[in-house]
Structure formats: C-alpha cells, structure tokens
Amino acid sequence: MKKRRIFIGVVALLAVGVGATAYVISPTVHPGQGGEAPELGRIGEYSIGTIEKEYVLPNRTTITAWGALTGDLDTRERKLSVRIWYPAQEGPEAAPAQYIHQMNLAGKDPFEIISNGIAVSDAAPLTNQKFPFVLMSHGYGGWSTQFSNLGEHIASHGYVVASIDHGDELADGVASAILSFGNVLVDRTLDQRQIMHLLLEETKGATNGYASLIDTEKLGLIGYSMGGYGAVASAGAPYVFDSDLMSNIPKTAQDSLKEATIKPLPIKALITFAPWGGQPDSRVWSSEALNNINIPALIVSGNQDDIVNYDEGVTWLFDNMKSSDRYLLTYREARHNIVGNEFEVSDDMIFNALEFLKEPVWRSDRLNVINQHFATAFLDWKLKGDEDKASYLNVPTVESNKAEWPVGFGEQLNGKLAGPEEDAYWRGFQRRWAAGLEMRQANAEE
C-alpha cells in the first residue's frame, strides 16, 4: 500500500525577551496542503488514481417542447460520464491529472476551465482491500470535476469516490431554460440511483480494479444545489407533486419519479451543500416526506444564500428531517457558491463566469479546506465507525467566534491545531482561525 507521507516537524521552544516569554515554533506548511487548512482538510495518507467512464442509463425520458405540450414523452437511453477516484498503488513517477472543462454560457464563446489535480490517471488501484464508496452530484450547469478537489481529498483518506457529469442542457432563452430545468428536476435523483446501481453491479465478482475496492455496505452520497435536491430524494424523501412547480412536470416523468422514490438508496451518510427544493416558492417536499430520511446528514450552506433561501429553505429542511441525526454547518455572509474548486481566472473573465465560480465574501480555497475537513470527519464517523471524529462535529459553541482558546501575552501561535485538550474550541482548527462559522445539531426524534 502506498501512503502519502506527512512529515512532522520538531517543535522548538525559544526563550526570548526580558521576561523569558515562551515562543512556540511549529510547522505551518505541510506537504500537499497549505498551512491554514484545518486538520482534516489536509491531504490523506493514500495516493490516488482516477479514471473517467461512460455509463448508459436505460428507460429514461427527456422533456421536449412537444412532450411538455402533449405530455407524451419517448423512452430512450441516457449516456453520462462519471469521474472516479480511488486509492492507488505506488507506481512510476507520473504527472498528476489535469481536469479540463469547456464552459458554455448563453451568448458567449465557449472557454476552458482547468483544474490541476493530485490523482494520477489510470494508476493501478490497491488490491485486497475494501473502502467506503461516496457518490457526488453537482449543481445545475455544473460538471463532474467542478469540485474535483473534494473528490480527490476524500479518496486520499481511504474512499472510492465517483462524481457524475449530469450533462445539463444549455439554457439560452426562456423556453430552453424551462425545458432544461424541467429535465434537471426529473433527472437528478434518477441519475444518482442508476449510476450507484451500475457501480455496485460492477463490484459483483470483481477481483481487481477500483470496483473490487468498494465496500457495498458503506455508501455515502454528496449533492450540491440541484445535486442536493436529488440527494434528499435519493435518501428517502419522495417529491410532492401538487405544488405549482412539480405539477407542471409531464405525467410520464412524474410517474417515473414516483416509482423510483418508493425506496431510498442504501446509503448510510448524506451530505448536501446548499440543497435546492426547501424554499417556500419552489418547495418540493412536505415535512412528512422529509421524515422518511433516517440516516445521518450534514447540511452545509451560506446564511446569505439567495438561490435556495437559507432562512426559509435550508433551515426548513434541517428542522424537518426529524428522523435523522443531523448537522447544519453555516458560512456566515456566504451566498450559494460554497463548494467548488479554486479556479485561476484571468482579469478579463466575463462576470457571468465569475458569478458562477466565485463567492462574494469567502475565498474559494478557504471554503475548500473547511468543507474537506468536515466532510472527512462526518464520513469517517458515519461510514468507517471512527467515533473519535464525532468531536469534530460536536463543537462546543454554535458560533465558532465564541469558541475559547486564550492567547498568552507574546505567544506566537504558529498553526497549532485544537485537539481533545482544547475542548472549548472547534477541534482541528488553528487558534483564532475558527471564525465566521456556525454549527447546529439535532438528534433524530423517537
């Protein structure tokens, strides 16, 4: 097994000044991750490989202009690509993967978005081991490697991760936007269900390759925005079709969703980033439907999210998932783009693209390492049974700014991370750096 080696520096105590004040010096930069990352936001011990595969999903419908008018939808095959990351063997030195996506915006020339990864394409998977499996689902207009950093990070901590490219149709006008979004409403949970089913089918009899690594009893699901909308349904909450929005879906598509959501996916952990569908003007569930979710959940959102309505949408979902042990991590002052790679952009990039990729207040790289920290803690706890990771989520204060870890006069902090002994501070964060966050927690009701 190839492990990514983390070098630990020696802590030196230097006595300086008239009063012999102690200055604690410790490493602030660790291999593979910037020094400001909280503890579990740093690269894991496994080297990782990556591969992209195409899957054919049978018996799917597509809403067309004619179908929307008549309700007559044809059944066809749907083809989707999926990016997979997995723990890999040590091999010859190879260049890490580069993820290239062609971004299309209405009325604009296509342009490339590039992310540099840490995984090695087609690297040989580990053998004779099993790891939990996590499926990821992006938001409307997104793509499979939009948050490749999160997928790679989770894989580096000992998981097989697959990210769906849902292939949302470009909306270049009102009519096409209605059709495009209508298909997203139908496709998200169906894509998640069929892709997970096909991947689990690959594990049967597999003796090598990434499929042989998957522990089919330890499954997780991560969804962002419309991916979160699909994930809530995949976790067990059936849609309610008497709302103005959902009632407009053609009956054939409604029937396919009703049939698919009778049973949840066999997942043991759910993470949703800025989930869509709880806001009053587009609510797609009842409180009774949400009660059907009985697995632990972590919801992450910005409290200024005006896409999914934090106050009346996200918190409504959290409050009504009453059969779930659940957490709500909130980025104060953040809007909707709380997950996604830190993309290098040119000074002259059109604002439409910036608005899709960036957050107005928070830095994307900071969001990334915090997301990685909490996602790793939650998945390790719920899928691997690592009870120690519970303390990273059961924080001592709802508001991180009110956590206590006093600083002595003249003391140099130098990136020390809060451990079990700093039990009044958010575990895994550097002193003074657990800021701008809130964490609510609620247990499942009997």
Short mmCIF file of C-alpha atoms in Angstrom, two decimals:
data_model
loop_
_atom_site.label_atom_id
_atom_site.label_comp_id
_atom_site.label_asym_id
_atom_site.label_seq_id
_atom_site.Cartn_x
_atom_site.Cartn_y
_atom_site.Cartn_z
CA MET A 1 0.00 0.00 0.00
CA LYS A 2 1.35 3.39 -0.97
CA LYS A 3 0.74 6.05 1.66
CA ARG A 4 1.24 9.75 1.28
CA ARG A 5 3.86 10.59 3.87
CA ILE A 6 3.26 13.51 6.19
CA PHE A 7 6.43 14.86 7.71
CA ILE A 8 6.14 16.20 11.23
CA GLY A 9 8.47 18.98 12.18
CA VAL A 10 10.21 19.29 15.53
CA VAL A 11 8.66 21.74 17.95
CA ALA A 12 11.28 24.16 19.30
CA LEU A 13 10.84 26.30 22.39
CA LEU A 14 12.77 29.55 22.26
CA ALA A 15 13.05 31.72 25.34
CA VAL A 16 13.30 35.38 24.40
CA GLY A 17 12.79 38.77 25.97
CA VAL A 18 13.31 40.07 29.46
CA GLY A 19 10.51 38.03 30.97
CA ALA A 20 11.66 34.82 29.26
CA THR A 21 8.38 34.69 27.33
CA ALA A 22 7.97 31.32 25.56
CA TYR A 23 7.50 31.44 21.81
CA VAL A 24 6.23 28.14 20.39
CA ILE A 25 7.51 27.40 16.89
CA SER A 26 5.86 24.62 14.89
CA PRO A 27 5.46 23.85 11.17
CA THR A 28 2.80 25.86 9.38
CA VAL A 29 3.04 24.24 5.94
CA HIS A 30 2.50 20.52 5.41
CA PRO A 31 3.23 18.56 2.23
CA GLY A 32 0.31 18.70 -0.15
CA GLN A 33 -1.75 21.30 1.68
CA GLY A 34 -1.46 24.91 2.76
CA GLY A 35 -0.76 25.58 6.39
CA GLU A 36 -4.08 27.32 7.01
CA ALA A 37 -6.11 24.15 6.37
CA PRO A 38 -7.81 22.69 9.44
CA GLU A 39 -6.61 19.27 10.48
CA LEU A 40 -8.85 17.01 8.38
CA GLY A 41 -8.73 19.39 5.42
CA ARG A 42 -5.19 18.19 4.72
CA ILE A 43 -4.33 15.51 2.20
CA GLY A 44 -4.81 11.95 3.44
CA GLU A 45 -2.34 9.09 3.54
CA TYR A 46 -3.34 7.34 0.30
CA SER A 47 -2.03 8.01 -3.17
CA ILE A 48 -4.94 8.12 -5.57
CA GLY A 49 -5.73 7.23 -9.14
CA THR A 50 -8.51 8.46 -11.38
CA ILE A 51 -10.43 7.28 -14.41
CA GLU A 52 -13.39 8.57 -16.42
CA LYS A 53 -16.07 6.15 -17.61
CA GLU A 54 -19.28 6.41 -19.60
CA TYR A 55 -22.47 4.71 -18.46
CA VAL A 56 -25.69 4.02 -20.34
CA LEU A 57 -28.88 4.52 -18.32
CA PRO A 58 -31.87 2.66 -19.77
CA ASN A 59 -35.56 3.65 -19.87
CA ARG A 60 -35.20 7.38 -19.45
CA THR A 61 -37.40 10.19 -20.70
CA THR A 62 -36.50 13.64 -21.98
CA ILE A 63 -38.90 16.57 -21.83
CA THR A 64 -39.10 18.26 -25.23
CA ALA A 65 -41.23 21.21 -26.30
CA TRP A 66 -43.71 18.80 -27.87
CA GLY A 67 -43.64 16.49 -24.88
CA ALA A 68 -44.24 19.38 -22.50
CA LEU A 69 -47.28 20.38 -24.57
CA THR A 70 -48.76 16.91 -25.01
CA GLY A 71 -47.34 15.01 -22.05
CA ASP A 72 -46.20 12.31 -24.48
CA LEU A 73 -42.56 11.51 -23.67
CA ASP A 74 -40.42 8.99 -25.51
CA THR A 75 -38.31 6.48 -23.58
CA ARG A 76 -34.65 6.34 -24.53
CA GLU A 77 -31.15 5.64 -23.25
CA ARG A 78 -29.29 8.36 -21.38
CA LYS A 79 -25.49 8.43 -21.53
CA LEU A 80 -23.47 10.02 -18.73
CA SER A 81 -19.77 10.20 -17.94
CA VAL A 82 -18.54 9.64 -14.40
CA ARG A 83 -15.18 10.64 -12.91
CA ILE A 84 -13.88 8.08 -10.39
CA TRP A 85 -11.11 8.46 -7.80
CA TYR A 86 -9.68 5.55 -5.78
CA PRO A 87 -6.75 4.60 -3.51
CA ALA A 88 -3.87 3.58 -5.76
CA GLN A 89 -0.63 1.62 -5.66
CA GLU A 90 2.80 3.14 -5.77
CA GLY A 91 3.98 3.29 -9.35
CA PRO A 92 6.48 5.10 -11.54
CA GLU A 93 6.51 8.85 -11.30
CA ALA A 94 3.66 10.24 -13.38
CA ALA A 95 2.17 13.65 -13.95
CA PRO A 96 -0.99 14.31 -11.94
CA ALA A 97 -4.30 14.60 -13.74
CA GLN A 98 -5.47 17.86 -15.23
CA TYR A 99 -9.22 18.32 -15.46
CA ILE A 100 -10.37 20.38 -18.44
CA HIS A 101 -13.96 21.54 -18.81
CA GLN A 102 -15.40 23.60 -21.63
CA MET A 103 -17.68 26.18 -20.08
CA ASN A 104 -20.63 27.39 -22.13
CA LEU A 105 -22.61 30.49 -21.25
CA ALA A 106 -25.56 31.79 -23.21
CA GLY A 107 -24.46 34.29 -25.85
CA LYS A 108 -20.75 33.82 -25.10
CA ASP A 109 -17.95 31.94 -26.83
CA PRO A 110 -17.03 28.67 -25.08
CA PHE A 111 -13.86 28.73 -22.98
CA GLU A 112 -11.87 26.21 -20.97
CA ILE A 113 -11.80 25.89 -17.20
CA ILE A 114 -8.78 23.91 -15.99
CA SER A 115 -8.12 22.33 -12.59
CA ASN A 116 -4.82 20.72 -11.65
CA GLY A 117 -5.31 17.57 -9.61
CA ILE A 118 -3.21 15.33 -7.41
CA ALA A 119 -4.56 11.99 -8.70
CA VAL A 120 -2.74 10.01 -11.40
CA SER A 121 -4.81 8.97 -14.42
CA ASP A 122 -5.26 5.21 -14.76
CA ALA A 123 -3.00 4.44 -11.78
CA ALA A 124 -3.23 0.84 -10.59
CA PRO A 125 -5.76 0.51 -7.75
CA LEU A 126 -4.77 -1.07 -4.45
CA THR A 127 -5.59 -4.76 -4.08
CA ASN A 128 -7.16 -6.94 -1.39
CA GLN A 129 -8.67 -4.01 0.48
CA LYS A 130 -12.12 -2.50 0.89
CA PHE A 131 -13.09 1.15 1.21
CA PRO A 132 -16.37 3.03 1.63
CA PHE A 133 -17.93 4.42 -1.55
CA VAL A 134 -19.16 8.01 -1.98
CA LEU A 135 -21.20 9.29 -4.94
CA MET A 136 -21.12 13.02 -5.78
CA SER A 137 -23.69 15.03 -7.76
CA HIS A 138 -23.14 18.61 -8.98
CA GLY A 139 -25.49 21.58 -9.30
CA TYR A 140 -27.39 22.95 -12.29
CA GLY A 141 -24.97 23.75 -15.09
CA GLY A 142 -22.03 22.21 -13.25
CA TRP A 143 -19.79 19.29 -14.20
CA SER A 144 -18.17 16.23 -12.65
CA THR A 145 -14.80 17.79 -11.81
CA GLN A 146 -16.13 21.16 -10.67
CA PHE A 147 -15.23 20.08 -7.14
CA SER A 148 -12.54 17.56 -8.03
CA ASN A 149 -10.53 18.81 -5.05
CA LEU A 150 -13.21 17.43 -2.71
CA GLY A 151 -13.39 14.12 -4.58
CA GLU A 152 -9.61 13.71 -4.57
CA HIS A 153 -9.39 14.72 -0.93
CA ILE A 154 -11.97 12.18 0.23
CA ALA A 155 -10.29 9.46 -1.83
CA SER A 156 -6.91 10.29 -0.27
CA HIS A 157 -8.44 9.46 3.13
CA GLY A 158 -9.40 5.96 2.00
CA TYR A 159 -12.57 6.06 -0.11
CA VAL A 160 -13.67 5.27 -3.64
CA VAL A 161 -15.41 8.38 -4.97
CA ALA A 162 -17.46 8.80 -8.14
CA SER A 163 -18.69 12.15 -9.48
CA ILE A 164 -21.49 12.24 -12.06
CA ASP A 165 -21.42 14.59 -15.05
CA HIS A 166 -25.16 15.16 -15.49
CA GLY A 167 -24.81 16.94 -18.83
CA ASP A 168 -27.42 19.66 -18.22
CA GLU A 169 -28.66 21.30 -21.41
CA LEU A 170 -27.57 24.89 -22.00
CA ALA A 171 -30.35 27.42 -21.43
CA ASP A 172 -30.06 30.26 -23.95
CA GLY A 173 -33.56 31.68 -23.63
CA VAL A 174 -36.76 31.44 -21.60
CA ALA A 175 -38.16 28.45 -23.49
CA SER A 176 -34.93 26.44 -23.40
CA ALA A 177 -34.43 27.33 -19.72
CA ILE A 178 -37.84 25.91 -18.84
CA LEU A 179 -37.12 22.67 -20.69
CA SER A 180 -33.57 22.40 -19.36
CA PHE A 181 -34.58 22.94 -15.75
CA GLY A 182 -37.59 20.65 -16.12
CA ASN A 183 -35.28 17.84 -17.18
CA VAL A 184 -32.99 18.55 -14.22
CA LEU A 185 -35.97 18.23 -11.86
CA VAL A 186 -36.59 14.77 -13.27
CA ASP A 187 -33.03 13.60 -13.86
CA ARG A 188 -31.10 14.26 -10.67
CA THR A 189 -32.32 11.53 -8.36
CA LEU A 190 -32.78 9.10 -11.27
CA ASP A 191 -29.17 9.67 -12.36
CA GLN A 192 -27.92 9.16 -8.81
CA ARG A 193 -29.93 5.98 -8.36
CA GLN A 194 -28.99 4.39 -11.67
CA ILE A 195 -25.29 5.31 -11.52
CA MET A 196 -24.96 3.93 -7.99
CA HIS A 197 -26.79 0.77 -9.06
CA LEU A 198 -24.47 0.28 -12.06
CA LEU A 199 -21.35 0.89 -9.98
CA LEU A 200 -22.50 -1.57 -7.33
CA GLU A 201 -23.20 -4.11 -10.07
CA GLU A 202 -19.56 -3.75 -11.14
CA THR A 203 -18.42 -4.92 -7.71
CA LYS A 204 -20.03 -8.34 -8.10
CA GLY A 205 -17.24 -10.81 -8.69
CA ALA A 206 -14.67 -8.04 -9.18
CA THR A 207 -11.19 -9.20 -8.13
CA ASN A 208 -9.22 -6.18 -9.30
CA GLY A 209 -9.72 -2.59 -10.39
CA TYR A 210 -11.47 0.19 -8.48
CA ALA A 211 -14.74 -1.82 -8.31
CA SER A 212 -13.00 -4.50 -6.24
CA LEU A 213 -12.20 -1.87 -3.61
CA ILE A 214 -15.80 -0.83 -2.93
CA ASP A 215 -17.38 -1.90 0.35
CA THR A 216 -21.03 -2.15 -0.70
CA GLU A 217 -22.20 -1.89 2.92
CA LYS A 218 -20.65 1.56 3.42
CA LEU A 219 -22.19 4.00 0.96
CA GLY A 220 -22.43 7.80 1.08
CA LEU A 221 -23.98 10.48 -1.13
CA ILE A 222 -22.94 14.13 -1.61
CA GLY A 223 -25.06 16.62 -3.55
CA TYR A 224 -24.64 20.32 -4.27
CA SER A 225 -27.58 22.62 -5.08
CA MET A 226 -29.69 20.64 -7.60
CA GLY A 227 -27.49 17.67 -6.79
CA GLY A 228 -28.60 18.19 -3.19
CA TYR A 229 -32.21 18.32 -4.39
CA GLY A 230 -31.73 14.92 -5.99
CA ALA A 231 -29.82 13.59 -2.98
CA VAL A 232 -32.57 14.41 -0.49
CA ALA A 233 -34.97 12.34 -2.62
CA SER A 234 -32.39 9.58 -3.06
CA ALA A 235 -32.04 9.46 0.73
CA GLY A 236 -35.73 8.68 1.13
CA ALA A 237 -37.88 11.84 0.80
CA PRO A 238 -40.38 11.40 -2.08
CA TYR A 239 -41.37 14.51 -4.03
CA VAL A 240 -44.80 16.08 -3.61
CA PHE A 241 -46.38 16.80 -6.99
CA ASP A 242 -49.25 19.09 -6.04
CA SER A 243 -47.03 22.19 -5.97
CA ASP A 244 -47.14 24.65 -8.88
CA LEU A 245 -43.61 23.68 -9.89
CA MET A 246 -43.73 19.89 -9.72
CA SER A 247 -47.28 19.62 -11.09
CA ASN A 248 -46.01 21.02 -14.40
CA ILE A 249 -43.76 18.02 -14.99
CA PRO A 250 -45.38 15.74 -17.63
CA LYS A 251 -47.23 12.81 -16.08
CA THR A 252 -44.94 10.18 -17.64
CA ALA A 253 -41.94 11.80 -15.92
CA GLN A 254 -43.88 12.22 -12.68
CA ASP A 255 -44.72 8.53 -12.70
CA SER A 256 -41.06 7.57 -13.18
CA LEU A 257 -40.08 9.73 -10.20
CA LYS A 258 -42.86 8.34 -8.02
CA GLU A 259 -41.82 4.79 -8.82
CA ALA A 260 -38.11 5.47 -8.29
CA THR A 261 -38.51 7.21 -4.94
CA ILE A 262 -40.58 4.48 -3.29
CA LYS A 263 -37.34 3.21 -1.73
CA PRO A 264 -34.21 5.17 -0.77
CA LEU A 265 -30.74 4.35 -1.95
CA PRO A 266 -28.94 2.07 0.55
CA ILE A 267 -26.71 4.89 1.77
CA LYS A 268 -25.50 5.33 5.35
CA ALA A 269 -24.49 9.03 5.19
CA LEU A 270 -25.81 12.11 3.38
CA ILE A 271 -24.02 15.44 2.76
CA THR A 272 -25.78 18.27 0.96
CA PHE A 273 -24.21 21.60 0.07
CA ALA A 274 -26.75 24.42 -0.43
CA PRO A 275 -29.58 21.98 -1.24
CA TRP A 276 -32.32 23.29 -3.52
CA GLY A 277 -36.01 22.49 -3.01
CA GLY A 278 -36.86 23.65 0.51
CA GLN A 279 -37.60 27.30 -0.29
CA PRO A 280 -41.32 28.21 0.01
CA ASP A 281 -41.76 29.40 -3.59
CA SER A 282 -40.36 26.13 -5.02
CA ARG A 283 -40.84 23.62 -2.22
CA VAL A 284 -40.88 20.06 -3.48
CA TRP A 285 -41.30 18.13 -0.21
CA SER A 286 -43.68 18.03 2.69
CA SER A 287 -42.46 17.81 6.26
CA GLU A 288 -43.91 14.28 6.33
CA ALA A 289 -41.82 13.32 3.30
CA LEU A 290 -38.64 14.56 4.96
CA ASN A 291 -39.43 12.40 7.98
CA ASN A 292 -38.66 9.36 5.81
CA ILE A 293 -34.93 10.17 5.88
CA ASN A 294 -33.49 8.17 8.76
CA ILE A 295 -29.76 8.32 8.05
CA PRO A 296 -27.30 10.89 9.47
CA ALA A 297 -26.99 14.07 7.43
CA LEU A 298 -24.65 17.04 7.17
CA ILE A 299 -26.10 20.14 5.51
CA VAL A 300 -23.74 22.98 4.53
CA SER A 301 -24.93 26.43 3.46
CA GLY A 302 -24.23 30.14 3.44
CA ASN A 303 -26.61 32.24 5.52
CA GLN A 304 -26.94 34.77 2.68
CA ASP A 305 -27.80 32.15 0.05
CA ASP A 306 -30.44 33.80 -2.10
CA ILE A 307 -30.69 30.86 -4.53
CA VAL A 308 -32.02 28.28 -2.10
CA ASN A 309 -33.22 30.70 0.64
CA TYR A 310 -31.21 29.92 3.74
CA ASP A 311 -33.72 31.23 6.29
CA GLU A 312 -36.85 29.57 4.91
CA GLY A 313 -35.43 26.83 2.69
CA VAL A 314 -32.23 25.29 4.06
CA THR A 315 -33.17 25.65 7.71
CA TRP A 316 -36.66 24.30 6.93
CA LEU A 317 -35.04 21.15 5.52
CA PHE A 318 -32.82 20.83 8.57
CA ASP A 319 -35.69 21.36 11.02
CA ASN A 320 -37.99 18.86 9.31
CA MET A 321 -35.59 15.94 8.78
CA LYS A 322 -36.72 14.80 12.21
CA SER A 323 -35.86 11.13 11.80
CA SER A 324 -32.22 11.97 11.08
CA ASP A 325 -29.28 12.76 13.34
CA ARG A 326 -28.23 15.91 11.52
CA TYR A 327 -25.86 18.86 11.43
CA LEU A 328 -26.14 22.26 9.76
CA LEU A 329 -22.80 23.97 9.07
CA THR A 330 -23.27 27.62 8.11
CA TYR A 331 -20.83 30.02 6.47
CA ARG A 332 -21.81 33.46 7.69
CA GLU A 333 -22.19 36.06 4.90
CA ALA A 334 -21.73 33.42 2.17
CA ARG A 335 -24.11 33.04 -0.74
CA HIS A 336 -24.53 29.97 -2.96
CA ASN A 337 -21.08 29.06 -4.31
CA ILE A 338 -19.77 27.45 -1.15
CA VAL A 339 -18.31 24.37 -2.84
CA GLY A 340 -16.16 24.16 -5.94
CA ASN A 341 -12.52 24.32 -6.90
CA GLU A 342 -10.41 27.43 -6.55
CA PHE A 343 -10.13 28.26 -10.25
CA GLU A 344 -7.43 30.53 -11.59
CA VAL A 345 -9.24 33.13 -13.64
CA SER A 346 -7.99 35.93 -15.87
CA ASP A 347 -8.58 39.58 -15.09
CA ASP A 348 -10.82 39.92 -18.11
CA MET A 349 -13.02 36.87 -17.43
CA ILE A 350 -16.66 37.72 -18.08
CA PHE A 351 -18.63 38.41 -14.93
CA ASN A 352 -21.22 35.70 -15.69
CA ALA A 353 -18.47 33.11 -15.26
CA LEU A 354 -17.05 34.73 -12.13
CA GLU A 355 -20.51 34.80 -10.59
CA PHE A 356 -20.86 31.07 -11.25
CA LEU A 357 -17.42 30.15 -9.88
CA LYS A 358 -16.70 32.56 -7.04
CA GLU A 359 -18.11 33.65 -3.68
CA PRO A 360 -18.52 37.39 -2.99
CA VAL A 361 -17.08 37.28 0.57
CA TRP A 362 -15.30 34.00 1.25
CA ARG A 363 -12.17 32.82 -0.57
CA SER A 364 -12.80 29.61 -2.51
CA ASP A 365 -9.61 27.97 -1.24
CA ARG A 366 -10.66 28.64 2.35
CA LEU A 367 -14.11 27.19 1.72
CA ASN A 368 -12.48 24.13 0.16
CA VAL A 369 -10.32 23.16 3.10
CA ILE A 370 -13.13 23.70 5.61
CA ASN A 371 -15.52 21.60 3.50
CA GLN A 372 -12.86 18.90 3.24
CA HIS A 373 -12.31 18.98 7.00
CA PHE A 374 -15.96 18.49 7.93
CA ALA A 375 -16.80 16.07 5.10
CA THR A 376 -13.89 13.84 6.13
CA ALA A 377 -14.88 13.93 9.80
CA PHE A 378 -18.52 13.14 9.01
CA LEU A 379 -17.78 10.30 6.57
CA ASP A 380 -15.08 8.75 8.76
CA TRP A 381 -17.53 8.78 11.68
CA LYS A 382 -20.60 7.51 9.84
CA LEU A 383 -19.09 5.16 7.25
CA LYS A 384 -15.91 3.96 8.95
CA GLY A 385 -17.22 3.98 12.51
CA ASP A 386 -14.42 6.23 13.78
CA GLU A 387 -16.12 7.58 16.89
CA ASP A 388 -13.26 9.97 17.61
CA LYS A 389 -14.34 12.02 14.59
CA ALA A 390 -17.62 12.88 16.35
CA SER A 391 -15.78 15.54 18.35
CA TYR A 392 -15.00 17.46 15.12
CA LEU A 393 -18.75 17.95 14.56
CA ASN A 394 -19.99 18.14 18.15
CA VAL A 395 -18.41 21.55 18.59
CA PRO A 396 -18.52 23.33 21.99
CA THR A 397 -20.20 26.51 20.68
CA VAL A 398 -22.81 27.07 17.98
CA GLU A 399 -20.89 30.15 16.80
CA SER A 400 -17.23 29.50 16.10
CA ASN A 401 -16.37 33.09 17.04
CA LYS A 402 -17.44 32.35 20.63
CA ALA A 403 -15.14 29.34 21.00
CA GLU A 404 -12.46 29.81 23.68
CA TRP A 405 -8.73 29.21 23.39
CA PRO A 406 -6.97 32.13 25.08
CA VAL A 407 -3.76 33.57 23.71
CA GLY A 408 -0.99 34.37 26.18
CA PHE A 409 0.94 37.63 26.11
CA GLY A 410 3.66 37.48 23.45
CA GLU A 411 2.72 33.96 22.43
CA GLN A 412 3.34 33.03 18.79
CA LEU A 413 0.59 30.72 17.57
CA ASN A 414 2.24 29.12 14.52
CA GLY A 415 -0.60 26.92 13.42
CA LYS A 416 -1.17 24.64 16.39
CA LEU A 417 -4.40 22.70 15.88
CA ALA A 418 -7.03 22.29 18.59
CA GLY A 419 -7.04 18.76 19.96
CA PRO A 420 -9.08 16.97 22.65
CA GLU A 421 -7.42 19.03 25.39
CA GLU A 422 -8.64 22.30 23.83
CA ASP A 423 -12.23 21.23 24.43
CA ALA A 424 -13.66 24.77 24.44
CA TYR A 425 -12.51 25.33 20.84
CA TRP A 426 -13.58 23.82 17.49
CA ARG A 427 -11.43 20.74 17.13
CA GLY A 428 -8.89 20.69 14.30
CA PHE A 429 -8.84 24.46 13.76
CA GLN A 430 -5.90 26.75 14.47
CA ARG A 431 -6.33 29.18 17.34
CA ARG A 432 -8.15 32.33 16.14
CA TRP A 433 -8.97 30.66 12.77
CA ALA A 434 -12.30 29.04 13.60
CA ALA A 435 -14.17 32.15 12.55
CA GLY A 436 -17.33 33.03 10.64
CA LEU A 437 -18.93 29.60 11.09
CA GLU A 438 -21.95 28.19 12.88
CA MET A 439 -22.84 24.58 13.61
CA ARG A 440 -26.33 23.45 14.66
CA GLN A 441 -27.03 19.88 15.68
CA ALA A 442 -30.26 17.93 16.17
CA ASN A 443 -30.87 14.31 17.10
CA ALA A 444 -33.45 12.06 15.49
CA GLU A 445 -36.75 12.07 17.33
CA GLU A 446 -38.08 8.75 18.53
#
